[in-house]
XYZ file of C-alpha atoms in Angstrom:
731
model
C 51.403 -59.344 93.878
C 48.486 -57.255 95.093
C 47.406 -58.023 98.640
C 43.719 -57.534 97.834
C 42.072 -59.484 95.001
C 38.722 -58.434 93.619
C 36.193 -61.202 93.015
C 33.585 -59.890 90.598
C 30.153 -61.393 90.282
C 30.013 -60.684 86.520
C 27.232 -63.099 85.706
C 24.846 -61.311 88.010
C 26.425 -57.944 87.051
C 25.854 -56.731 90.609
C 29.382 -55.573 91.309
C 29.675 -57.088 94.746
C 33.284 -57.222 95.968
C 34.882 -59.767 98.265
C 38.441 -59.854 99.412
C 40.948 -62.678 99.886
C 44.429 -62.673 101.233
C 47.230 -64.260 99.173
C 50.084 -63.525 101.495
C 50.649 -67.273 102.048
C 52.379 -67.532 98.645
C 56.137 -67.315 99.106
C 57.889 -65.314 96.370
C 61.694 -65.459 96.120
C 63.297 -62.084 96.692
C 64.864 -62.332 93.213
C 61.377 -62.024 91.657
C 59.624 -59.712 94.102
C 60.642 -56.655 92.112
C 58.847 -58.016 89.022
C 55.651 -58.465 91.034
C 56.020 -54.969 92.468
C 56.217 -53.524 88.940
C 53.021 -55.339 87.982
C 51.295 -54.041 91.110
C 52.285 -50.483 90.268
C 50.793 -50.719 86.777
C 47.605 -52.221 88.210
C 47.392 -49.335 90.667
C 47.904 -46.838 87.839
C 45.065 -48.429 85.873
C 42.747 -48.187 88.872
C 43.709 -44.580 89.670
C 43.361 -43.336 86.085
C 40.074 -41.632 86.953
C 41.613 -40.018 90.034
C 39.914 -42.337 92.495
C 41.847 -44.986 94.429
C 38.891 -47.369 94.775
C 40.194 -50.521 93.055
C 37.651 -50.038 90.239
C 38.980 -49.388 86.736
C 36.546 -46.958 85.137
C 36.674 -46.849 81.338
C 32.995 -46.328 80.529
C 29.665 -45.046 81.745
C 28.520 -48.668 81.581
C 29.200 -50.235 84.976
C 29.182 -53.756 83.529
C 32.078 -52.860 81.228
C 33.950 -51.282 84.145
C 33.560 -54.478 86.152
C 34.776 -56.623 83.249
C 37.855 -54.445 82.719
C 38.570 -54.382 86.456
C 38.253 -58.164 86.665
C 40.733 -58.570 83.803
C 43.369 -56.063 84.930
C 43.202 -56.888 88.632
C 41.904 -60.395 89.382
C 42.960 -62.183 86.190
C 46.421 -60.614 86.262
C 46.749 -61.556 89.961
C 45.687 -65.098 89.103
C 48.331 -65.299 86.381
C 50.987 -64.121 88.808
C 50.025 -66.977 91.124
C 49.900 -69.435 88.223
C 53.394 -68.458 87.100
C 54.867 -68.771 90.577
C 53.218 -72.160 91.238
C 54.150 -73.739 87.896
C 56.963 -76.128 88.812
C 57.781 -76.734 85.140
C 59.051 -73.165 84.814
C 62.557 -72.248 85.900
C 63.491 -68.814 87.213
C 64.318 -67.495 83.739
C 60.914 -68.412 82.300
C 59.028 -67.107 85.324
C 60.833 -63.789 84.912
C 59.965 -63.829 81.185
C 56.228 -64.227 81.797
C 56.122 -61.809 84.738
C 57.981 -59.245 82.653
C 55.454 -59.907 79.875
C 52.573 -59.194 82.253
C 54.219 -55.936 83.263
C 54.854 -54.958 79.627
C 51.241 -55.720 78.709
C 49.883 -53.533 81.518
C 52.353 -50.718 80.877
C 51.511 -50.651 77.159
C 47.779 -50.637 77.910
C 48.076 -47.786 80.421
C 50.194 -45.688 78.077
C 47.861 -46.162 75.118
C 44.812 -45.526 77.231
C 46.290 -42.265 78.520
C 47.096 -41.137 74.977
C 43.795 -42.299 73.455
C 45.592 -44.875 71.298
C 43.439 -47.830 72.295
C 39.839 -48.582 73.165
C 40.096 -49.121 76.951
C 37.228 -51.657 76.811
C 39.604 -54.047 74.994
C 41.447 -54.881 78.244
C 39.649 -58.222 78.927
C 40.441 -59.474 75.398
C 44.095 -58.420 75.734
C 44.522 -60.093 79.123
C 42.814 -63.291 77.923
C 44.999 -63.320 74.785
C 48.150 -62.957 76.884
C 47.043 -65.812 79.126
C 46.390 -68.082 76.115
C 49.663 -67.071 74.442
C 51.621 -67.726 77.640
C 50.147 -71.204 77.996
C 50.819 -71.942 74.300
C 54.386 -70.692 74.641
C 55.014 -72.919 77.665
C 53.950 -75.886 75.496
C 56.083 -74.616 72.569
C 52.920 -74.092 70.530
C 52.146 -71.152 68.201
C 50.812 -67.918 69.669
C 49.326 -66.880 66.287
C 45.768 -68.208 66.818
C 45.239 -65.995 69.858
C 45.617 -62.557 68.308
C 42.821 -62.876 65.759
C 40.290 -60.933 67.805
C 42.607 -58.129 68.929
C 43.080 -54.698 67.374
C 46.446 -53.597 66.057
C 46.933 -51.383 69.125
C 46.096 -54.287 71.414
C 48.380 -56.799 69.719
C 51.463 -54.974 68.370
C 53.431 -55.003 71.650
C 51.880 -58.195 72.970
C 53.494 -60.467 70.384
C 56.951 -58.970 71.020
C 56.909 -60.627 74.436
C 56.976 -63.960 72.590
C 59.509 -63.141 69.875
C 61.167 -66.570 70.264
C 57.887 -68.448 69.820
C 57.560 -70.724 66.731
C 54.432 -68.804 65.710
C 55.976 -65.347 66.141
C 56.591 -64.714 62.434
C 53.046 -65.679 61.486
C 51.684 -63.572 64.344
C 53.787 -60.585 63.293
C 52.412 -60.831 59.770
C 48.871 -60.947 61.113
C 49.479 -57.908 63.313
C 51.038 -55.999 60.435
C 47.978 -56.798 58.336
C 45.788 -55.235 61.023
C 47.931 -52.096 60.802
C 48.077 -52.103 57.026
C 44.344 -52.069 56.333
C 43.895 -49.111 58.674
C 46.841 -47.206 57.195
C 46.727 -47.878 53.455
C 48.051 -44.437 52.561
C 51.332 -44.906 54.459
C 51.847 -48.663 54.492
C 53.800 -49.194 51.238
C 57.238 -48.101 52.561
C 56.852 -50.593 55.441
C 55.713 -53.473 53.248
C 59.207 -54.427 52.039
C 59.811 -56.266 55.344
C 56.743 -58.469 54.797
C 57.021 -59.536 51.166
C 56.899 -63.254 51.984
C 53.892 -62.972 54.316
C 50.571 -64.419 53.109
C 48.626 -61.169 53.577
C 50.931 -59.006 51.462
C 49.121 -59.516 48.142
C 45.795 -58.468 49.649
C 47.391 -55.380 51.194
C 48.867 -54.290 47.844
C 45.508 -54.909 46.168
C 43.784 -52.711 48.758
C 46.337 -49.927 48.276
C 45.875 -50.175 44.486
C 42.191 -49.360 44.854
C 42.773 -46.210 46.919
C 46.284 -45.040 46.061
C 47.166 -46.571 42.679
C 49.974 -44.050 42.141
C 51.874 -45.592 45.071
C 51.640 -49.077 43.575
C 52.787 -47.666 40.224
C 55.814 -46.040 41.867
C 56.960 -49.313 43.443
C 56.022 -51.412 40.404
C 58.418 -49.371 38.249
C 61.264 -49.446 40.764
C 64.264 -51.770 40.861
C 63.458 -53.332 44.222
C 62.201 -56.672 45.565
C 58.877 -54.891 46.106
C 58.514 -54.465 42.313
C 58.864 -58.214 41.801
C 56.263 -58.935 44.461
C 53.836 -56.494 42.811
C 54.405 -58.012 39.366
C 53.551 -61.458 40.798
C 50.359 -60.184 42.434
C 47.340 -61.904 40.848
C 44.884 -59.046 41.490
C 43.542 -57.671 38.138
C 43.792 -54.034 39.213
C 47.378 -54.499 40.363
C 48.170 -56.176 37.033
C 46.600 -53.268 35.142
C 48.870 -50.897 37.054
C 51.855 -53.113 36.235
C 50.976 -52.898 32.532
C 50.591 -49.114 32.783
C 54.049 -49.006 34.338
C 55.555 -50.461 31.168
C 54.638 -47.283 29.257
C 56.978 -44.258 29.195
C 53.819 -42.168 29.783
C 52.759 -44.194 32.824
C 52.091 -41.271 35.191
C 49.925 -39.587 32.549
C 48.034 -42.783 31.765
C 47.372 -43.946 35.344
C 44.395 -41.561 35.926
C 42.521 -43.413 33.144
C 42.734 -46.766 34.944
C 38.934 -47.027 35.308
C 38.496 -46.805 31.531
C 41.254 -49.351 31.000
C 39.547 -51.751 33.400
C 36.218 -51.170 31.644
C 37.834 -51.863 28.277
C 36.704 -48.549 26.733
C 40.251 -47.493 25.865
C 43.755 -48.930 25.669
C 47.247 -47.972 26.781
C 48.258 -47.512 23.127
C 45.444 -44.995 22.488
C 46.203 -43.112 25.692
C 49.904 -42.874 24.813
C 49.009 -40.983 21.636
C 46.764 -38.590 23.578
C 49.337 -38.078 26.335
C 51.935 -36.902 23.799
C 49.843 -33.792 23.031
C 49.224 -31.403 25.952
C 46.041 -29.926 24.509
C 44.522 -33.307 23.640
C 45.586 -34.650 27.014
C 43.806 -31.871 28.927
C 40.692 -32.317 26.776
C 40.679 -36.065 27.444
C 41.150 -35.504 31.187
C 38.070 -33.265 31.263
C 35.967 -35.870 29.436
C 37.180 -38.638 31.716
C 36.760 -36.565 34.871
C 33.125 -35.971 33.980
C 32.667 -39.746 33.600
C 34.410 -40.422 36.912
C 32.153 -37.907 38.619
C 29.135 -39.703 37.122
C 30.433 -42.984 38.548
C 30.839 -41.354 41.943
C 27.291 -39.947 41.848
C 26.070 -43.515 41.210
C 27.831 -44.692 44.400
C 30.675 -46.359 42.515
C 34.252 -45.888 43.661
C 36.465 -44.767 40.764
C 40.087 -45.727 41.330
C 41.776 -43.051 39.234
C 39.932 -39.984 40.491
C 42.618 -38.731 42.885
C 45.366 -39.145 40.269
C 43.116 -37.501 37.669
C 42.503 -34.508 39.927
C 46.224 -34.121 40.608
C 47.201 -34.333 36.947
C 44.413 -32.012 35.891
C 45.356 -29.407 38.472
C 49.015 -29.508 37.436
C 48.076 -28.966 33.792
C 45.474 -26.311 34.643
C 48.031 -24.282 36.569
C 50.354 -24.239 33.566
C 47.604 -22.615 31.493
C 46.622 -20.238 34.296
C 50.177 -19.077 34.951
C 50.593 -18.235 31.298
C 47.412 -16.155 31.354
C 48.484 -14.503 34.614
C 51.978 -13.708 33.313
C 50.486 -11.887 30.313
C 48.305 -9.626 32.472
C 49.697 -6.466 30.879
C 49.042 -7.697 27.316
C 45.866 -7.193 25.290
C 43.063 -9.707 25.804
C 43.602 -11.514 22.452
C 47.255 -12.092 23.334
C 46.674 -12.874 26.997
C 43.905 -15.446 26.465
C 45.070 -16.936 23.168
C 46.028 -20.197 24.853
C 42.370 -20.916 25.770
C 40.802 -19.787 22.480
C 39.389 -23.219 21.650
C 38.453 -24.301 25.174
C 34.896 -25.498 25.743
C 32.807 -24.167 28.669
C 33.469 -27.397 30.596
C 37.222 -27.126 29.979
C 37.184 -23.524 31.212
C 35.159 -24.594 34.253
C 37.861 -27.093 35.205
C 40.582 -24.491 34.692
C 38.760 -22.224 37.128
C 38.146 -24.723 39.929
C 41.684 -26.074 39.655
C 43.199 -22.596 39.779
C 41.629 -21.269 42.952
C 44.903 -20.481 44.668
C 46.616 -18.754 41.744
C 43.954 -17.193 39.546
C 44.277 -13.420 39.152
C 41.017 -11.516 39.407
C 41.610 -10.114 35.917
C 42.294 -13.644 34.645
C 38.961 -14.779 36.053
C 36.872 -11.788 34.967
C 37.671 -8.297 33.671
C 36.143 -5.179 32.131
C 36.801 -6.539 28.615
C 34.667 -9.612 29.416
C 37.651 -11.686 28.329
C 38.386 -13.554 31.577
C 38.038 -17.314 31.913
C 34.634 -16.940 33.585
C 33.466 -14.428 30.989
C 34.477 -16.696 28.121
C 32.969 -19.752 29.812
C 29.595 -18.023 30.026
C 29.821 -16.573 26.498
C 30.570 -19.937 24.908
C 27.576 -21.683 26.453
C 24.667 -22.027 24.027
C 22.423 -21.013 25.698
C 24.460 -19.372 28.508
C 22.839 -21.216 31.435
C 24.866 -22.033 34.506
C 22.622 -24.924 35.555
C 23.182 -26.632 32.191
C 26.943 -26.299 32.624
C 26.840 -27.847 36.102
C 24.751 -30.726 34.779
C 27.335 -31.236 32.021
C 30.137 -31.659 34.579
C 27.897 -33.752 36.868
C 28.152 -31.025 39.542
C 31.822 -31.825 40.085
C 33.112 -29.578 42.900
C 30.283 -27.123 42.276
C 30.566 -25.877 45.849
C 34.140 -24.802 45.122
C 32.951 -23.011 41.972
C 30.154 -21.234 43.863
C 32.603 -20.112 46.553
C 34.983 -18.746 43.918
C 32.141 -16.984 42.113
C 31.190 -15.333 45.399
C 34.793 -14.319 46.037
C 35.188 -12.827 42.561
C 31.756 -11.132 42.684
C 30.225 -13.099 39.797
C 27.824 -15.260 41.803
C 24.850 -12.988 41.163
C 25.579 -13.082 37.426
C 25.909 -16.860 37.451
C 22.692 -17.436 39.397
C 20.711 -15.102 37.142
C 21.730 -17.203 34.132
C 19.259 -19.873 35.269
C 15.625 -20.062 36.309
C 14.973 -18.745 39.864
C 13.796 -22.132 41.109
C 17.037 -23.723 39.877
C 19.245 -21.065 41.451
C 17.431 -21.526 44.758
C 17.863 -25.282 44.526
C 21.571 -24.853 43.744
C 22.159 -22.629 46.767
C 20.212 -25.043 48.940
C 22.599 -27.784 47.853
C 25.520 -25.429 48.457
C 24.861 -25.315 52.203
C 23.582 -28.886 52.636
C 25.458 -31.960 53.889
C 28.439 -30.018 55.214
C 28.545 -32.435 58.139
C 29.127 -35.417 55.823
C 32.455 -34.320 54.350
C 35.798 -35.717 55.544
C 37.247 -32.270 56.252
C 35.922 -28.741 56.756
C 36.705 -27.440 53.266
C 33.103 -27.080 52.067
C 32.008 -25.473 55.345
C 34.937 -23.034 55.219
C 34.048 -22.172 51.612
C 30.505 -21.386 52.708
C 31.813 -19.194 55.535
C 34.200 -17.346 53.206
C 31.626 -16.831 50.472
C 29.172 -15.300 52.922
C 31.625 -12.484 53.531
C 31.754 -11.793 49.770
C 28.039 -11.880 48.855
C 26.408 -8.466 48.611
C 22.884 -9.407 47.456
C 20.609 -8.924 50.528
C 17.990 -11.381 49.250
C 20.576 -14.079 48.646
C 22.095 -13.467 52.081
C 18.695 -13.809 53.736
C 18.051 -16.986 51.758
C 21.373 -18.489 52.857
C 20.770 -17.583 56.508
C 17.414 -19.337 56.338
C 18.967 -22.418 54.727
C 21.659 -22.587 57.403
C 18.946 -22.446 60.064
C 16.998 -25.215 58.281
C 20.070 -27.430 58.157
C 20.797 -26.700 61.807
C 17.278 -27.852 62.712
C 17.797 -31.001 60.621
C 21.082 -32.061 62.277
C 19.631 -31.290 65.714
C 16.668 -33.543 64.939
C 19.066 -36.334 63.983
C 21.376 -35.637 66.939
C 24.396 -35.179 64.628
C 26.969 -33.553 66.905
C 29.437 -32.575 64.172
C 26.637 -31.154 62.061
C 25.259 -29.172 64.993
C 28.677 -27.615 65.623
C 29.171 -26.722 61.927
C 25.758 -25.173 61.342
C 25.614 -23.471 64.738
C 28.940 -21.800 63.954
C 27.844 -20.737 60.471
C 24.617 -19.348 61.890
C 26.529 -17.369 64.530
C 28.996 -16.050 61.938
C 26.255 -14.992 59.545
C 24.126 -13.357 62.213
C 27.113 -11.472 63.633
C 28.117 -10.231 60.165
C 24.621 -8.863 59.608
C 24.427 -7.082 62.959
C 24.339 -3.276 62.586
C 27.336 -1.441 63.966
C 30.963 -0.630 63.332
C 33.434 -3.274 62.195
C 34.966 -3.237 65.663
C 31.587 -3.827 67.294
C 30.776 -6.643 64.866
C 34.168 -8.274 65.459
C 33.803 -8.034 69.244
C 30.298 -9.482 69.054
C 31.490 -12.348 66.850
C 34.403 -13.223 69.151
C 32.094 -13.181 72.171
C 29.496 -15.406 70.507
C 32.090 -17.908 69.388
C 34.004 -17.751 72.685
C 37.235 -16.813 70.909
C 40.029 -14.403 71.857
C 39.781 -11.001 70.123
C 39.738 -11.345 66.329
C 40.152 -7.655 65.487
C 43.425 -6.935 67.283
C 46.664 -8.482 68.524
C 48.209 -7.038 71.648
C 51.777 -5.775 71.357
C 52.747 -7.820 74.405
C 51.665 -11.004 72.584
C 54.297 -10.272 69.933
C 57.168 -9.713 72.354
C 59.727 -12.346 73.316
C 60.849 -12.774 76.910
C 63.472 -10.109 76.284
C 60.846 -7.645 75.017
C 61.999 -7.846 71.392
C 59.630 -8.661 68.516
C 61.077 -11.265 66.135
C 59.840 -11.748 62.579
C 60.675 -14.195 59.785
C 60.169 -13.474 56.071
C 60.352 -16.189 53.403
C 61.694 -15.478 49.900
C 62.255 -17.833 46.973
C 64.871 -18.033 44.242
C 62.747 -17.559 41.122
C 62.741 -14.230 39.268
C 59.666 -12.981 41.121
C 61.197 -13.830 44.497
C 64.487 -12.109 43.767
C 62.686 -8.968 42.593
C 60.477 -9.036 45.699
C 63.507 -9.371 47.965
C 65.285 -6.427 46.284
C 62.175 -4.283 46.647
C 61.602 -5.438 50.255
C 65.109 -4.407 51.310
C 64.493 -0.784 50.198
C 62.022 -0.407 53.085
C 64.762 -0.184 55.743
C 66.667 3.118 55.447
C 69.983 3.692 57.217
C 69.658 5.518 60.491
C 66.381 3.751 61.261
C 67.435 0.162 60.618
C 70.610 -1.892 60.774
C 70.969 -4.449 57.965
C 73.474 -7.292 58.160
C 73.756 -9.947 55.472
C 74.948 -13.414 56.387
C 75.675 -16.232 53.936
C 72.095 -17.483 53.869
C 69.977 -14.709 55.370
C 69.724 -11.042 56.248
C 69.205 -9.692 59.766
C 67.294 -6.399 59.934
C 67.240 -4.676 63.321
C 65.400 -1.518 64.342
C 67.479 1.445 65.562
C 64.459 3.564 66.476
C 61.245 2.713 68.252
C 60.593 -0.583 69.992
C 63.200 -3.341 69.555
C 62.395 -5.418 66.474
C 64.458 -7.924 64.506
C 63.505 -9.323 61.106
C 65.150 -12.441 59.657
C 64.804 -12.837 55.884
C 66.425 -15.686 53.976
C 68.297 -14.721 50.813
C 66.479 -15.666 47.554
C 69.300 -17.876 46.297
C 68.856 -19.588 42.952
C 66.674 -22.659 43.199
C 67.050 -25.121 44.905
C 69.511 -23.309 47.180
C 66.662 -21.024 48.326
C 65.051 -23.858 50.289
C 68.397 -24.750 51.809
C 68.730 -21.122 52.973
C 65.266 -21.297 54.557
C 66.129 -24.565 56.284
C 69.422 -23.200 57.621
C 67.741 -20.051 58.916
C 65.036 -22.071 60.665
C 67.706 -24.276 62.259
C 69.581 -21.181 63.430
C 66.444 -19.756 65.029
C 65.733 -23.041 66.808
C 69.301 -23.417 68.042
C 69.265 -19.880 69.443
C 65.829 -20.222 71.019
C 64.393 -17.472 68.797
C 60.679 -17.850 68.179
C 59.243 -15.267 65.763
C 55.679 -14.136 66.295
C 55.287 -12.591 62.833
C 55.696 -14.783 59.740
C 55.486 -13.398 56.206
C 55.306 -15.475 53.008
C 56.602 -13.760 49.867
C 56.234 -15.960 46.825
C 53.944 -17.920 44.557
C 51.436 -20.347 45.985
C 53.496 -23.359 44.947
C 56.128 -22.224 47.467
C 53.701 -21.834 50.354
C 54.119 -25.423 51.608
C 57.790 -24.733 52.345
C 56.816 -21.632 54.308
C 54.194 -23.539 56.277
C 56.638 -26.376 56.994
C 58.848 -23.835 58.775
C 56.063 -22.081 60.647
C 56.491 -22.101 64.423
C 53.749 -22.443 67.020
C 54.787 -19.024 68.339
C 53.159 -17.329 65.307
C 50.650 -14.638 66.204
C 50.485 -12.915 62.793
C 50.839 -14.789 59.495
C 50.818 -12.928 56.176
C 50.395 -15.423 53.374
C 50.212 -12.741 50.700
C 48.710 -15.366 48.425
C 46.563 -18.476 48.307
C 44.434 -18.310 51.416
C 42.678 -21.573 50.561
C 41.211 -23.887 53.170
C 44.183 -26.238 53.357
C 46.633 -23.423 54.017
C 44.404 -21.857 56.671
C 43.990 -25.272 58.292
C 47.745 -25.925 58.386
C 48.505 -22.494 59.843
C 45.929 -22.916 62.597
C 47.015 -26.490 63.284
C 50.537 -25.274 63.977
C 49.669 -21.904 65.507
C 46.079 -21.932 66.850
C 46.202 -18.270 67.930
C 47.478 -16.880 64.626
C 45.782 -13.946 62.902
C 45.965 -14.578 59.146
C 46.146 -12.066 56.308
C 45.604 -13.756 52.956
C 44.635 -12.913 49.403
C 41.986 -14.386 47.123
C 44.576 -14.370 44.363
C 48.357 -14.395 43.910
C 49.936 -11.746 46.089
C 51.745 -8.751 44.681
C 54.554 -6.730 46.221
C 52.656 -3.537 45.348
C 50.130 -4.540 48.011
C 52.286 -6.751 50.255
C 54.813 -4.033 51.010
C 52.327 -1.298 52.037
C 50.694 -3.854 54.364
C 54.068 -4.837 55.821
C 55.149 -1.192 56.220
C 51.922 -0.381 58.065
C 52.431 -3.378 60.315
C 56.048 -2.409 61.059
C 55.005 1.136 61.947
C 52.552 -0.117 64.534
C 55.042 -2.634 65.958
C 57.746 0.046 66.276
C 55.272 2.264 68.124
C 54.575 -0.491 70.661
C 50.813 -0.256 70.101
C 48.328 -3.072 69.702
C 47.738 -4.181 66.096
C 44.175 -2.997 65.419
C 43.132 -4.600 62.120
C 40.043 -2.429 61.621
C 42.053 0.745 62.056
C 44.991 -0.514 60.000
C 42.802 -1.651 57.096
C 40.930 1.641 57.031
C 44.262 3.470 56.715
C 45.405 1.157 53.920
C 42.110 1.624 52.079
C 42.721 5.386 52.041
C 46.231 4.889 50.662
C 44.982 2.668 47.845
C 41.913 4.825 47.072
C 43.921 6.967 44.654
C 45.918 4.069 43.227
C 43.873 2.875 40.259
C 46.352 0.134 39.386
C 46.493 -1.545 42.795
C 43.160 -0.610 44.394
C 41.497 -3.702 42.927
C 44.394 -5.906 43.984
C 44.163 -4.611 47.555
C 40.441 -5.420 47.637
C 41.359 -9.100 47.185
C 43.296 -9.135 50.477
C 41.386 -10.373 53.512
C 42.260 -8.992 56.972
C 42.036 -11.271 60.032
C 38.757 -9.853 61.331
C 37.130 -10.528 57.930
C 38.701 -13.942 57.394
C 35.543 -15.879 58.156
C 37.096 -19.170 57.040
C 39.934 -18.869 59.553
C 37.524 -17.743 62.279
C 35.296 -20.727 61.534
C 38.221 -23.190 61.791
C 39.386 -21.661 65.088
C 35.928 -21.829 66.628
C 35.226 -25.347 65.347
C 38.466 -26.729 66.744
C 37.956 -24.994 70.068
C 34.456 -26.428 70.449
C 35.495 -29.946 69.458
C 38.486 -29.752 71.794
C 36.297 -28.633 74.688
C 33.735 -31.347 73.949
C 36.443 -34.000 73.867
């Protein structure tokens, strides 16, 4: 037990300290070690701020510091004395409660160090332990004493009393605290708590946010299914009834209409049997859900509706993409009877796969062209009102990327287009993620209209002034970054000068080059990993890729699951490429190659994705933190950029606004390999200028190359890097 006890004058909140000796208490040698462990954890709590002054600092508020110090030092000391002096406790029980004190302190210190608990909760935790200990001594339930604690504060505390008669009830209460803060992930854990009183309310809460999860378990052959079927909640029961239909996953998104009584499962089954009718009904329902959302209601089926609609949209888009060499009537036949709203939803759901020529083309037959032509009159503001402005910021960003924004804005009155663009850059601080802000950053790099650019700069400045006035830290960071990006982009000078200026303003490492030394392993070799997939496109890409390594310059060795390509000239370079085995063996090959690299301590610095966007998640799952250059070759959407930079914060990303093509991917890769073999720094400005010259005379692929975004022009990726760096520094 600590030699010095702190007596805190909390009522007066003056912080005066007095000291008392407790050395008169005789502790048997068999328990001294338990007291020593407690003392060590107390000392760690006090020294957390680096000062050994017997004051536990957790806040700028001195009163809170005194309360926490009193709890962790004096109250814990008092409990040690109480345990030792209690003649009703034998040695075993005294060890139990001393060990519990130690466990409580150790858990608190660990969670405080890892930001897993609010450190101000210490007095409540210590008081709860004291009450639980006294209840346990009397063989009474500990359950009443955890009501006021957080999940983090109570999860380990109750385990100290796992033989208490109230342990099961307490465990259920603690799990409930966890469940309501983790609704998205709680269902797999719920099977251990089916007979607890809070289970029905947890399932009901999940049903309102993640109804697809409840449907999955309701249609399973598990005890969980029975518990869900017994649940009295009306929404849960609606999901149970949906689960009885063979079209349950297609019907679930319409749960709001079922609850409102405006449709029935029988009617929806008939619609779901016809793909065209099903897509049409999804569009109508999505517009209604968006209206509910705009009226501050919380539609239950929106997430499932968005997922189903995107899956169906991509089927249509892939068919249009695959027919890119056919005449317009053949290529776009599948969307002949689509309404403007239905085409709008195809577009916003196809961001990561839509070919430029599928979106708009010289025949005015693209999805955008037909959407505008079928509007009577062709006014963009009327269309957005029809869809209740659903994801209009995504549509605006895509229009900017595909160079149709000017056309779209001119389809409406000037005052309406100005209002729309004002809304485009407003409220970016209120979103859950950075997607809208990244879209704004990316679109700025695509807009060529000087007046519109000036207007957007002014709006960003206005929003920056607004969030500053309201002291919104996140908003200030977002709009300050956008303002810096936009001002840097408009600064006269060469691309290199602009890139250097931008990096300096945002306090980032260079964005226009990667040093050769950054790519080298400890042995001086540059390692690369290329991902291929087993569909027809992937196998053709792999065959074409392998022709880039002639004998005499490269050594090629094929293993069972991958190929190893090693340079024989120039700087030492090794490329690992998995074989595009027939699906699903292709993913097994990727997994085995990644395991091999890990086992042999090989950490590539160049990662290249070759394949459709629906394969990109597998590539990103296998991305290592060592990545310095990442070539996505397709789908450079926000979520992919965010994942790359989460795993590899220093990565330079090359991505495309549309599906990648080997006719562009391979020239980029060859140029990159040439620079790596020379041992020079990778200068993106210089490299892109050289590629632009190569594609200048290539009418077929020049347009495709223009859709690729080099790292120094990838404003979305630059924005994410800078935002995370600032927030990290602030934290």
